[in-house]
Structure formats: C-alpha cells, structure tokens
mmCIF file of C-alpha atoms in Angstrom:
data_model
loop_
_atom_site.group_PDB
_atom_site.id
_atom_site.type_symbol
_atom_site.label_atom_id
_atom_site.label_comp_id
_atom_site.label_asym_id
_atom_site.label_seq_id
_atom_site.Cartn_x
_atom_site.Cartn_y
_atom_site.Cartn_z
ATOM 1 C CA MET A 275 10.943 9.311 20.869
ATOM 2 C CA HIS A 276 10.119 12.922 19.533
ATOM 3 C CA PRO A 277 7.678 13.530 16.210
ATOM 4 C CA GLY A 278 10.257 14.876 14.070
ATOM 5 C CA ALA A 279 12.948 12.041 14.905
ATOM 6 C CA ARG A 280 9.578 9.040 13.993
ATOM 7 C CA GLN A 281 8.892 11.227 10.860
ATOM 8 C CA GLU A 282 12.971 10.899 9.596
ATOM 9 C CA LEU A 283 12.018 7.522 10.220
ATOM 10 C CA LEU A 284 9.319 7.411 7.734
ATOM 11 C CA ALA A 285 10.698 9.608 5.208
ATOM 12 C CA ALA A 286 14.076 7.246 5.235
ATOM 13 C CA ALA A 287 11.997 4.650 4.893
ATOM 14 C CA ALA A 288 9.227 5.940 1.642
ATOM 15 C CA ARG A 289 13.017 6.571 0.473
ATOM 16 C CA ARG A 290 14.398 3.281 0.749
ATOM 17 C CA LEU A 291 11.193 2.129 -1.311
ATOM 18 C CA LEU A 292 11.830 5.076 -4.353
ATOM 19 C CA GLU A 293 15.101 3.532 -4.807
ATOM 20 C CA ALA A 294 14.577 -0.237 -4.166
ATOM 21 C CA VAL A 295 11.662 0.388 -7.092
ATOM 22 C CA LEU A 296 12.707 2.895 -9.018
ATOM 23 C CA GLU A 297 16.647 2.623 -8.945
ATOM 24 C CA SER A 298 17.478 -1.194 -8.324
ATOM 25 C CA PRO A 299 18.714 -4.093 -11.335
ATOM 26 C CA ALA A 300 15.500 -5.586 -12.426
ATOM 27 C CA VAL A 301 13.851 -6.781 -15.889
ATOM 28 C CA THR A 302 12.523 -3.327 -16.954
ATOM 29 C CA PRO A 303 15.081 -0.573 -17.694
ATOM 30 C CA ALA A 304 14.710 2.002 -15.212
ATOM 31 C CA ASP A 305 14.003 4.708 -17.375
ATOM 32 C CA LEU A 306 10.907 2.918 -18.030
ATOM 33 C CA ARG A 307 9.563 2.310 -14.695
ATOM 34 C CA ARG A 308 10.599 6.130 -13.883
ATOM 35 C CA ALA A 309 8.135 7.106 -16.898
ATOM 36 C CA ALA A 310 5.672 4.432 -15.152
ATOM 37 C CA PHE A 311 6.247 6.207 -12.407
ATOM 38 C CA ASP A 312 5.568 10.014 -13.117
ATOM 39 C CA GLY A 313 2.591 8.783 -15.944
ATOM 40 C CA ASP A 314 4.499 10.095 -18.527
ATOM 41 C CA LEU A 315 5.161 7.207 -20.634
ATOM 42 C CA ASP A 316 4.085 8.072 -24.196
ATOM 43 C CA ARG A 317 7.718 8.619 -25.214
ATOM 44 C CA HIS A 318 8.789 5.048 -23.546
ATOM 45 C CA THR A 319 6.956 2.486 -24.535
ATOM 46 C CA ALA A 320 3.265 1.912 -26.672
ATOM 47 C CA GLU A 321 0.298 0.500 -26.488
ATOM 48 C CA PRO A 322 -1.192 -1.529 -24.589
ATOM 49 C CA VAL A 323 1.761 -0.441 -21.595
ATOM 50 C CA THR A 324 0.616 2.664 -22.002
ATOM 51 C CA SER A 325 -2.799 1.916 -20.775
ATOM 52 C CA TYR A 326 -2.366 -0.744 -17.927
ATOM 53 C CA VAL A 327 0.143 1.875 -16.707
ATOM 54 C CA ALA A 328 -2.733 4.379 -16.036
ATOM 55 C CA LYS A 329 -4.949 2.096 -15.275
ATOM 56 C CA VAL A 330 -3.113 1.144 -12.597
ATOM 57 C CA ARG A 331 -2.170 5.211 -11.605
ATOM 58 C CA ASP A 332 -5.857 6.118 -12.143
ATOM 59 C CA HIS A 333 -8.257 3.599 -11.143
ATOM 60 C CA ALA A 334 -6.509 0.092 -10.152
ATOM 61 C CA HIS A 335 -10.048 -2.006 -9.389
ATOM 62 C CA ARG A 336 -11.030 -1.955 -12.895
ATOM 63 C CA VAL A 337 -7.705 -3.825 -14.068
ATOM 64 C CA THR A 338 -8.903 -7.410 -15.456
ATOM 65 C CA ASP A 339 -7.601 -10.580 -16.543
ATOM 66 C CA ALA A 340 -7.899 -9.531 -20.367
ATOM 67 C CA ASP A 341 -5.721 -6.312 -19.479
ATOM 68 C CA ILE A 342 -2.695 -8.711 -18.587
ATOM 69 C CA ALA A 343 -3.145 -11.340 -21.042
ATOM 70 C CA ALA A 344 -2.704 -8.240 -23.462
ATOM 71 C CA LEU A 345 0.601 -7.239 -21.678
ATOM 72 C CA ARG A 346 1.686 -10.695 -22.099
ATOM 73 C CA ASP A 347 0.627 -10.831 -25.425
ATOM 74 C CA ASP A 348 2.829 -7.821 -26.317
ATOM 75 C CA GLY A 349 5.753 -9.945 -24.889
ATOM 76 C CA LEU A 350 6.050 -8.263 -21.304
ATOM 77 C CA SER A 351 7.271 -11.521 -18.824
ATOM 78 C CA ASP A 352 5.724 -12.087 -15.454
ATOM 79 C CA ASP A 353 8.461 -9.452 -13.579
ATOM 80 C CA ALA A 354 8.213 -6.832 -16.164
ATOM 81 C CA ILE A 355 4.870 -6.387 -15.499
ATOM 82 C CA PHE A 356 4.926 -6.943 -11.410
ATOM 83 C CA GLU A 357 7.567 -4.141 -11.957
ATOM 84 C CA LEU A 358 5.597 -1.421 -14.473
ATOM 85 C CA THR A 359 2.608 -2.485 -11.554
ATOM 86 C CA VAL A 360 4.391 -1.339 -8.953
ATOM 87 C CA ALA A 361 6.406 1.689 -9.787
ATOM 88 C CA ALA A 362 2.923 2.725 -11.930
ATOM 89 C CA ALA A 363 0.839 2.357 -7.952
ATOM 90 C CA LEU A 364 3.752 3.611 -6.472
ATOM 91 C CA GLY A 365 3.780 7.191 -8.780
ATOM 92 C CA ALA A 366 0.364 7.502 -7.670
ATOM 93 C CA ALA A 367 1.004 7.106 -3.743
ATOM 94 C CA HIS A 368 3.487 9.721 -4.383
ATOM 95 C CA ARG A 369 1.968 12.065 -5.749
ATOM 96 C CA ARG A 370 -0.089 11.913 -2.629
ATOM 97 C CA LEU A 371 2.698 11.803 -0.627
ATOM 98 C CA VAL A 372 4.002 14.917 -1.590
ATOM 99 C CA ALA A 373 0.413 16.776 -1.732
ATOM 100 C CA GLY A 374 0.014 15.895 1.888
ATOM 101 C CA LEU A 375 3.284 17.003 3.321
ATOM 102 C CA ALA A 376 2.934 20.602 0.883
ATOM 103 C CA VAL A 377 0.189 21.726 2.849
ATOM 104 C CA LEU A 378 1.367 20.740 6.112
ATOM 105 C CA ASP A 379 4.690 22.940 5.016
ATOM 106 C CA ARG A 380 2.806 25.619 3.901
ATOM 107 C CA GLY A 381 0.353 25.263 6.914
ATOM 108 C CA GLY A 382 3.428 26.048 9.651
ATOM 109 C CA ALA A 383 2.909 25.068 12.561
ATOM 110 C CA PRO A 384 0.124 24.624 14.720
ATOM 111 C CA MET B 630 -3.559 -13.656 -8.585
ATOM 112 C CA ARG B 631 -3.132 -12.279 -12.102
ATOM 113 C CA LEU B 632 0.662 -13.714 -12.003
ATOM 114 C CA PRO B 633 0.406 -17.305 -11.188
ATOM 115 C CA GLU B 634 4.213 -18.029 -10.751
ATOM 116 C CA TYR B 635 4.242 -14.301 -7.873
ATOM 117 C CA GLY B 636 1.922 -17.430 -5.484
ATOM 118 C CA VAL B 637 4.033 -19.851 -5.086
ATOM 119 C CA GLY B 638 7.359 -18.364 -3.871
ATOM 120 C CA ARG B 639 10.965 -18.747 -5.633
ATOM 121 C CA ARG B 640 13.593 -20.675 -3.261
ATOM 122 C CA PRO B 641 12.531 -23.746 -1.472
ATOM 123 C CA ALA B 642 12.486 -22.076 1.673
ATOM 124 C CA GLN B 643 9.577 -19.552 0.539
ATOM 125 C CA ARG B 644 7.808 -22.237 -1.062
ATOM 126 C CA ALA B 645 7.852 -24.592 2.590
ATOM 127 C CA PHE B 646 7.286 -20.938 4.508
ATOM 128 C CA ILE B 647 3.937 -20.554 2.531
ATOM 129 C CA ALA B 648 3.029 -24.569 2.563
ATOM 130 C CA ILE B 649 3.175 -24.329 6.538
ATOM 131 C CA THR B 650 1.430 -21.542 6.606
ATOM 132 C CA ARG B 651 -1.492 -23.232 4.517
ATOM 133 C CA ARG B 652 -1.001 -25.946 6.827
ATOM 134 C CA LEU B 653 -1.549 -23.532 9.596
ATOM 135 C CA GLY B 654 -4.908 -22.628 8.706
ATOM 136 C CA ALA B 655 -3.343 -18.941 8.090
ATOM 137 C CA GLU B 656 -1.760 -18.869 4.655
ATOM 138 C CA VAL B 657 0.376 -15.800 4.077
ATOM 139 C CA ASP B 658 -1.856 -13.664 2.352
ATOM 140 C CA ASP B 659 -1.147 -12.170 -1.559
ATOM 141 C CA VAL B 660 0.873 -8.911 -0.823
ATOM 142 C CA GLY B 661 3.261 -11.233 2.018
ATOM 143 C CA LYS B 662 3.857 -13.787 -1.496
ATOM 144 C CA VAL B 663 4.836 -11.186 -3.768
ATOM 145 C CA SER B 664 6.420 -9.550 -1.039
ATOM 146 C CA LEU B 665 9.121 -13.247 -1.093
ATOM 147 C CA ARG B 666 8.825 -13.407 -4.600
ATOM 148 C CA ARG B 667 10.400 -9.654 -5.075
ATOM 149 C CA PRO B 668 12.330 -9.442 -1.850
ATOM 150 C CA GLY B 669 15.007 -6.978 -2.513
ATOM 151 C CA PHE B 670 12.754 -4.976 -5.531
ATOM 152 C CA PHE B 671 10.018 -4.363 -3.288
ATOM 153 C CA GLY B 672 9.060 -7.070 -0.288
ATOM 154 C CA ARG B 673 12.104 -5.648 2.293
ATOM 155 C CA PRO B 674 11.599 -1.698 1.477
ATOM 156 C CA PHE B 675 7.508 -2.143 1.599
ATOM 157 C CA LEU B 676 6.977 -4.194 4.822
ATOM 158 C CA ALA B 677 9.330 -2.502 6.083
ATOM 159 C CA LEU B 678 7.365 1.025 5.815
ATOM 160 C CA THR B 679 4.293 -1.077 6.477
ATOM 161 C CA GLN B 680 5.405 -1.799 9.425
ATOM 162 C CA LEU B 681 7.484 1.119 10.876
ATOM 163 C CA SER B 682 3.637 3.544 9.617
ATOM 164 C CA LEU B 683 1.039 0.938 11.353
ATOM 165 C CA ARG B 684 2.881 -0.711 14.101
ATOM 166 C CA GLY B 685 5.924 1.558 15.272
ATOM 167 C CA ARG B 686 5.529 4.314 17.836
ATOM 168 C CA SER B 687 3.504 6.726 16.610
ATOM 169 C CA ALA B 688 0.626 9.032 18.145
ATOM 170 C CA TRP B 689 -2.269 6.698 17.355
ATOM 171 C CA SER B 690 -3.620 3.690 18.291
ATOM 172 C CA VAL B 691 -2.451 0.890 16.065
ATOM 173 C CA GLY B 692 -6.319 0.788 15.704
ATOM 174 C CA GLU B 693 -7.018 4.092 14.860
ATOM 175 C CA ARG B 694 -4.021 3.607 11.752
ATOM 176 C CA GLU B 695 -5.495 0.580 10.470
ATOM 177 C CA LEU B 696 -8.718 2.960 9.955
ATOM 178 C CA PHE B 697 -6.737 5.432 8.345
ATOM 179 C CA ALA B 698 -5.458 2.366 5.703
ATOM 180 C CA ALA B 699 -8.839 1.000 5.679
ATOM 181 C CA VAL B 700 -10.301 4.256 4.849
ATOM 182 C CA VAL B 701 -7.272 4.721 1.667
ATOM 183 C CA SER B 702 -8.291 1.165 0.781
ATOM 184 C CA GLN B 703 -12.679 1.966 0.659
ATOM 185 C CA ALA B 704 -11.726 5.330 -1.343
ATOM 186 C CA ASN B 705 -9.458 3.128 -3.952
ATOM 187 C CA ALA B 706 -12.478 0.657 -3.668
ATOM 188 C CA CYS B 707 -9.533 -2.266 -2.921
ATOM 189 C CA SER B 708 -12.007 -4.308 -1.623
ATOM 190 C CA PHE B 709 -9.253 -7.154 -0.822
ATOM 191 C CA CYS B 710 -7.130 -4.301 1.683
ATOM 192 C CA ILE B 711 -10.614 -3.391 2.547
ATOM 193 C CA GLY B 712 -10.617 -6.609 4.265
ATOM 194 C CA THR B 713 -8.354 -7.169 5.839
ATOM 195 C CA HIS B 714 -7.443 -3.470 7.252
ATOM 196 C CA GLY B 715 -11.505 -2.991 7.974
ATOM 197 C CA ALA B 716 -11.725 -6.267 9.645
ATOM 198 C CA ILE B 717 -8.281 -6.032 11.747
ATOM 199 C CA ALA B 718 -9.375 -2.169 12.744
ATOM 200 C CA GLY B 719 -12.955 -3.225 13.573
ATOM 201 C CA SER B 720 -11.858 -5.722 16.143
ATOM 202 C CA ALA B 721 -8.930 -3.227 17.686
ATOM 203 C CA LEU B 722 -11.209 -0.579 17.857
ATOM 204 C CA GLY B 723 -14.661 -1.751 18.926
ATOM 205 C CA ARG B 724 -16.471 -0.838 16.105
ATOM 206 C CA PRO B 725 -17.253 -1.659 12.623
ATOM 207 C CA VAL B 726 -15.180 0.629 9.923
ATOM 208 C CA ASP B 727 -18.429 0.876 7.869
ATOM 209 C CA ASP B 728 -19.732 3.810 5.253
ATOM 210 C CA ASP B 729 -21.094 5.217 7.802
ATOM 211 C CA TRP B 730 -17.251 5.380 9.949
ATOM 212 C CA ARG B 731 -17.311 9.529 9.639
ATOM 213 C CA ASP B 732 -20.432 9.434 11.863
ATOM 214 C CA GLY B 733 -18.341 10.080 15.076
ATOM 215 C CA ARG B 734 -18.064 5.985 16.168
ATOM 216 C CA PHE B 735 -13.776 6.592 16.179
ATOM 217 C CA GLY B 736 -13.306 10.055 17.992
ATOM 218 C CA VAL B 737 -13.125 13.616 16.703
ATOM 219 C CA ARG B 738 -9.582 13.316 16.068
ATOM 220 C CA ALA B 739 -9.365 10.005 14.295
ATOM 221 C CA THR B 740 -12.592 10.514 12.514
ATOM 222 C CA ALA B 741 -10.547 13.877 11.524
ATOM 223 C CA ALA B 742 -7.205 12.159 10.286
ATOM 224 C CA ALA B 743 -9.245 9.914 7.965
ATOM 225 C CA ARG B 744 -11.318 12.480 6.618
ATOM 226 C CA PHE B 745 -8.068 14.245 5.606
ATOM 227 C CA VAL B 746 -6.523 11.038 4.065
ATOM 228 C CA ASP B 747 -9.897 9.858 2.202
ATOM 229 C CA ILE B 748 -9.889 13.150 0.290
ATOM 230 C CA LEU B 749 -6.007 12.829 -0.670
ATOM 231 C CA THR B 750 -6.578 9.599 -2.068
ATOM 232 C CA ARG B 751 -10.173 10.893 -3.895
ATOM 233 C CA ASP B 752 -8.280 13.958 -5.103
ATOM 234 C CA PRO B 753 -5.014 15.087 -3.941
ATOM 235 C CA ALA B 754 -4.879 18.194 -6.041
ATOM 236 C CA SER B 755 -7.971 19.294 -3.911
ATOM 237 C CA VAL B 756 -6.129 19.051 -0.398
ATOM 238 C CA ASP B 757 -5.818 22.862 1.056
ATOM 239 C CA ASP B 758 -5.019 24.786 4.141
ATOM 240 C CA ASP B 759 -9.140 24.635 4.736
ATOM 241 C CA ASP B 760 -8.412 20.795 4.998
ATOM 242 C CA VAL B 761 -5.976 21.042 7.416
ATOM 243 C CA ALA B 762 -7.161 23.319 9.974
ATOM 244 C CA ALA B 763 -10.116 21.219 10.693
ATOM 245 C CA VAL B 764 -7.724 18.306 11.727
ATOM 246 C CA ARG B 765 -5.927 20.683 13.884
ATOM 247 C CA ALA B 766 -9.359 22.353 15.031
ATOM 248 C CA ALA B 767 -10.130 17.956 16.133
ATOM 249 C CA GLY B 768 -6.795 18.644 18.222
ATOM 250 C CA VAL B 769 -4.210 16.711 15.872
ATOM 251 C CA ASP B 770 -1.665 18.035 15.466
ATOM 252 C CA ASP B 771 0.969 18.189 12.125
ATOM 253 C CA ALA B 772 2.984 15.383 13.432
ATOM 254 C CA ALA B 773 0.704 13.346 13.463
ATOM 255 C CA LEU B 774 -1.343 14.103 10.799
ATOM 256 C CA ALA B 775 2.019 13.233 8.808
ATOM 257 C CA GLU B 776 1.922 9.924 10.459
ATOM 258 C CA ALA B 777 -0.985 9.436 8.554
ATOM 259 C CA VAL B 778 -0.161 10.850 5.329
ATOM 260 C CA TYR B 779 2.327 8.384 5.524
ATOM 261 C CA VAL B 780 -0.196 5.875 6.383
ATOM 262 C CA ALA B 781 -1.446 6.656 3.448
ATOM 263 C CA PHE B 782 1.031 6.767 0.858
ATOM 264 C CA ALA B 783 1.638 2.683 1.724
ATOM 265 C CA PHE B 784 -1.843 1.968 0.802
ATOM 266 C CA ASN B 785 -2.087 3.862 -2.181
ATOM 267 C CA THR B 786 0.558 1.705 -2.959
ATOM 268 C CA VAL B 787 -0.495 -1.650 -2.043
ATOM 269 C CA ASN B 788 -4.132 -0.907 -3.442
ATOM 270 C CA ARG B 789 -3.048 -0.893 -7.002
ATOM 271 C CA VAL B 790 -0.973 -3.547 -6.676
ATOM 272 C CA ALA B 791 -3.460 -5.981 -5.267
ATOM 273 C CA ASP B 792 -6.184 -4.911 -7.818
ATOM 274 C CA ALA B 793 -4.231 -4.653 -10.799
ATOM 275 C CA LEU B 794 -2.899 -8.209 -9.624
ATOM 276 C CA GLY B 795 -6.275 -9.652 -8.503
ATOM 277 C CA PHE B 796 -4.919 -10.262 -5.379
ATOM 278 C CA ARG B 797 -7.637 -11.996 -3.300
ATOM 279 C CA HIS B 798 -8.819 -14.195 -0.111
ATOM 280 C CA PRO B 799 -9.114 -17.957 0.004
ATOM 281 C CA SER B 800 -12.517 -17.900 2.436
ATOM 282 C CA GLU B 801 -13.099 -16.059 4.658
ATOM 283 C CA GLY B 802 -11.678 -18.143 7.262
ATOM 284 C CA ALA B 803 -8.821 -17.166 5.646
ATOM 285 C CA ARG B 804 -8.875 -13.780 5.223
ATOM 286 C CA LEU B 805 -10.682 -13.492 9.530
ATOM 287 C CA ARG B 806 -7.575 -15.307 10.359
ATOM 288 C CA GLY B 807 -5.107 -13.053 8.210
ATOM 289 C CA ALA B 808 -6.443 -10.159 10.129
ATOM 290 C CA ARG B 809 -6.371 -11.507 13.035
ATOM 291 C CA PHE B 810 -2.473 -13.064 13.015
ATOM 292 C CA LEU B 811 -1.833 -9.223 11.664
ATOM 293 C CA ARG B 812 -3.374 -7.623 14.144
ATOM 294 C CA LEU B 813 -0.871 -9.662 16.397
ATOM 295 C CA ASN B 814 2.660 -9.500 14.869
ATOM 296 C CA GLY B 815 2.297 -6.614 12.647
ATOM 297 C CA TYR B 816 3.554 -7.141 9.189
ATOM 298 C CA ARG B 817 7.312 -8.449 9.217
ATOM 299 C CA ILE B 818 8.381 -11.583 7.468
ATOM 300 C CA PRO B 819 11.529 -13.956 8.753
ATOM 301 C CA GLY B 820 14.328 -12.540 6.979
ATOM 302 C CA PHE B 821 15.898 -15.496 5.736
ATOM 303 C CA LEU B 822 13.062 -16.045 3.273
ATOM 304 C CA MET B 823 13.162 -11.932 2.573
ATOM 305 C CA ARG B 824 16.201 -12.571 0.649
#
C-alpha cells in the first residue's frame, strides 16, 4: 500500500472518531461536548465541570474519586460524565495530532 | 473503574462475553468494557483507529508501534496503559520498555520517532522543524513519522480516559495475559457485541 493511501485511511478513521464523539446523539448536548473538546467551557457551564474538564485535558492522572463524586453531586449521570471525559480527552489528543502533522507539512518532503 | 455501570456490559450478550473472558483468565479490560458500553459514541470508531494504527500495514513493526503507545502513555503518566502496551512492546521487541528507553536499545529509527511523540505529548506547542529534522536524520521518512503521530493521537485520547475514569488491571496475571492476548489478536471485538 502506498504510504499516502495509508495516511488517508488513518485520517478517515480519526475523522470517524471525532464525528462520533462530537456529533452523534448522546445524553449531553453537542455544543457542550464541543466546548469540552476545545477546552473552552466557561460560556457553557460552571464548576465543577469546568475544573474537571481542564484536569482531564492537562493532567488526567490527577483525577480522583472525589472529582467524579462532585460531578455526580452536581447532577451529572454516568453517561454524561463519560461523554464529557471522552470529549475532553479527544480534544487534548487532537491538539497534538494537529501540531504533529502541521510541522510535518511545513517541513516539506525530505 | 469510577463508573461501575460501565464495567459490566449493557446487553445480555455483552455481559456473557465479559463473564466468559473472565472465566478464561483473560478478562476483557476496562477499555474494552467502556467500548462495549458505548459502541457508537466511542467503542467502534476508537477500536477501529487503534486496530488500524497499531496492527494495519505500516512502515513500523507491531512492536515499534506498541513502543510509541507505551512512550506516549509514560509521558502522560498513565500506569494502566503503560502496563499493557509496555508489556506488548517489550515482548515483541525483546527488550524492556523502562525509563531508559532512549538509550538506543530499540534502534535509531524507532527511538527517534518515539522521542518525537514523547515531545509532542508533553508539550505540543514546542514541536518544531528541528524536531522533525532530527527524526529525518535518523532515516525516518515523513509518512512513517505521520503514522507514529496517529498512534500518539489514539493514546493521548485513551490515556486520559483511563486515568480520569480509574481503569485498573484486576491483577498482575490479568495484565500480562491481556497484553499477550492483544499482541496476538489485536484490538477487535466481534461486531455483534458492538451494537
């Protein structure tokens, strides 16, 4: 398989994941998932969701049981917590995908 | 697992699948369980990307791509994912993935690409032409490096989900059996379970 064709397959698989998480029908509104993905929640929601999303994006290994309990106390269901977690995680990962591919494009062919 | 409902399957077939894998001593792990719970939202597209990036045809061996997964997991301090993918890479490449992975034991090309995804994971804004030039100088072409970047995309996602939701291996034996199973079989779950 030509390397370019393989990269197109990877790009298509990445797009399908982004579409599923950001656009498919779910418990949380799509605009809230998009905000968690972008790390720009202030206009959409308040604590404890904003802090949780920032933690997932920036240092997820520091999330504790208490963080999840605070989301439940705030009325979030397990489905909502899962969706916001995945959206935040995917956003942080996508930032790295874009950065990695951009520097390759800028560098041109070897 | 901090979302207990996500650990048990939603439909009877999924619950039976989890129970059977447990009885066989290779219980489907927490990534598999949340994939079964939310197949449309997450499981199908995530596992498809993982299977393609880690097991599809590639400029890299399976062991080298698992090394990239382990290095990204280490940069994110995700002990759950290091436990699985460090073990797969270590067994496939015949050398352990530990804190000294940069010492050349994995060869010039794989080490250079692993360094790149390590920097990209820790500080994406800092990645620049010099980082790419260092990888090219090691004999890695841009298409091969792009493949490593997609592995990093998948693992920067799942590392965060695993840590935030408290994924755990039930035992050391289960972790190693799971790693062996994934090395041999990849990241596919039968389609009838993923509806």
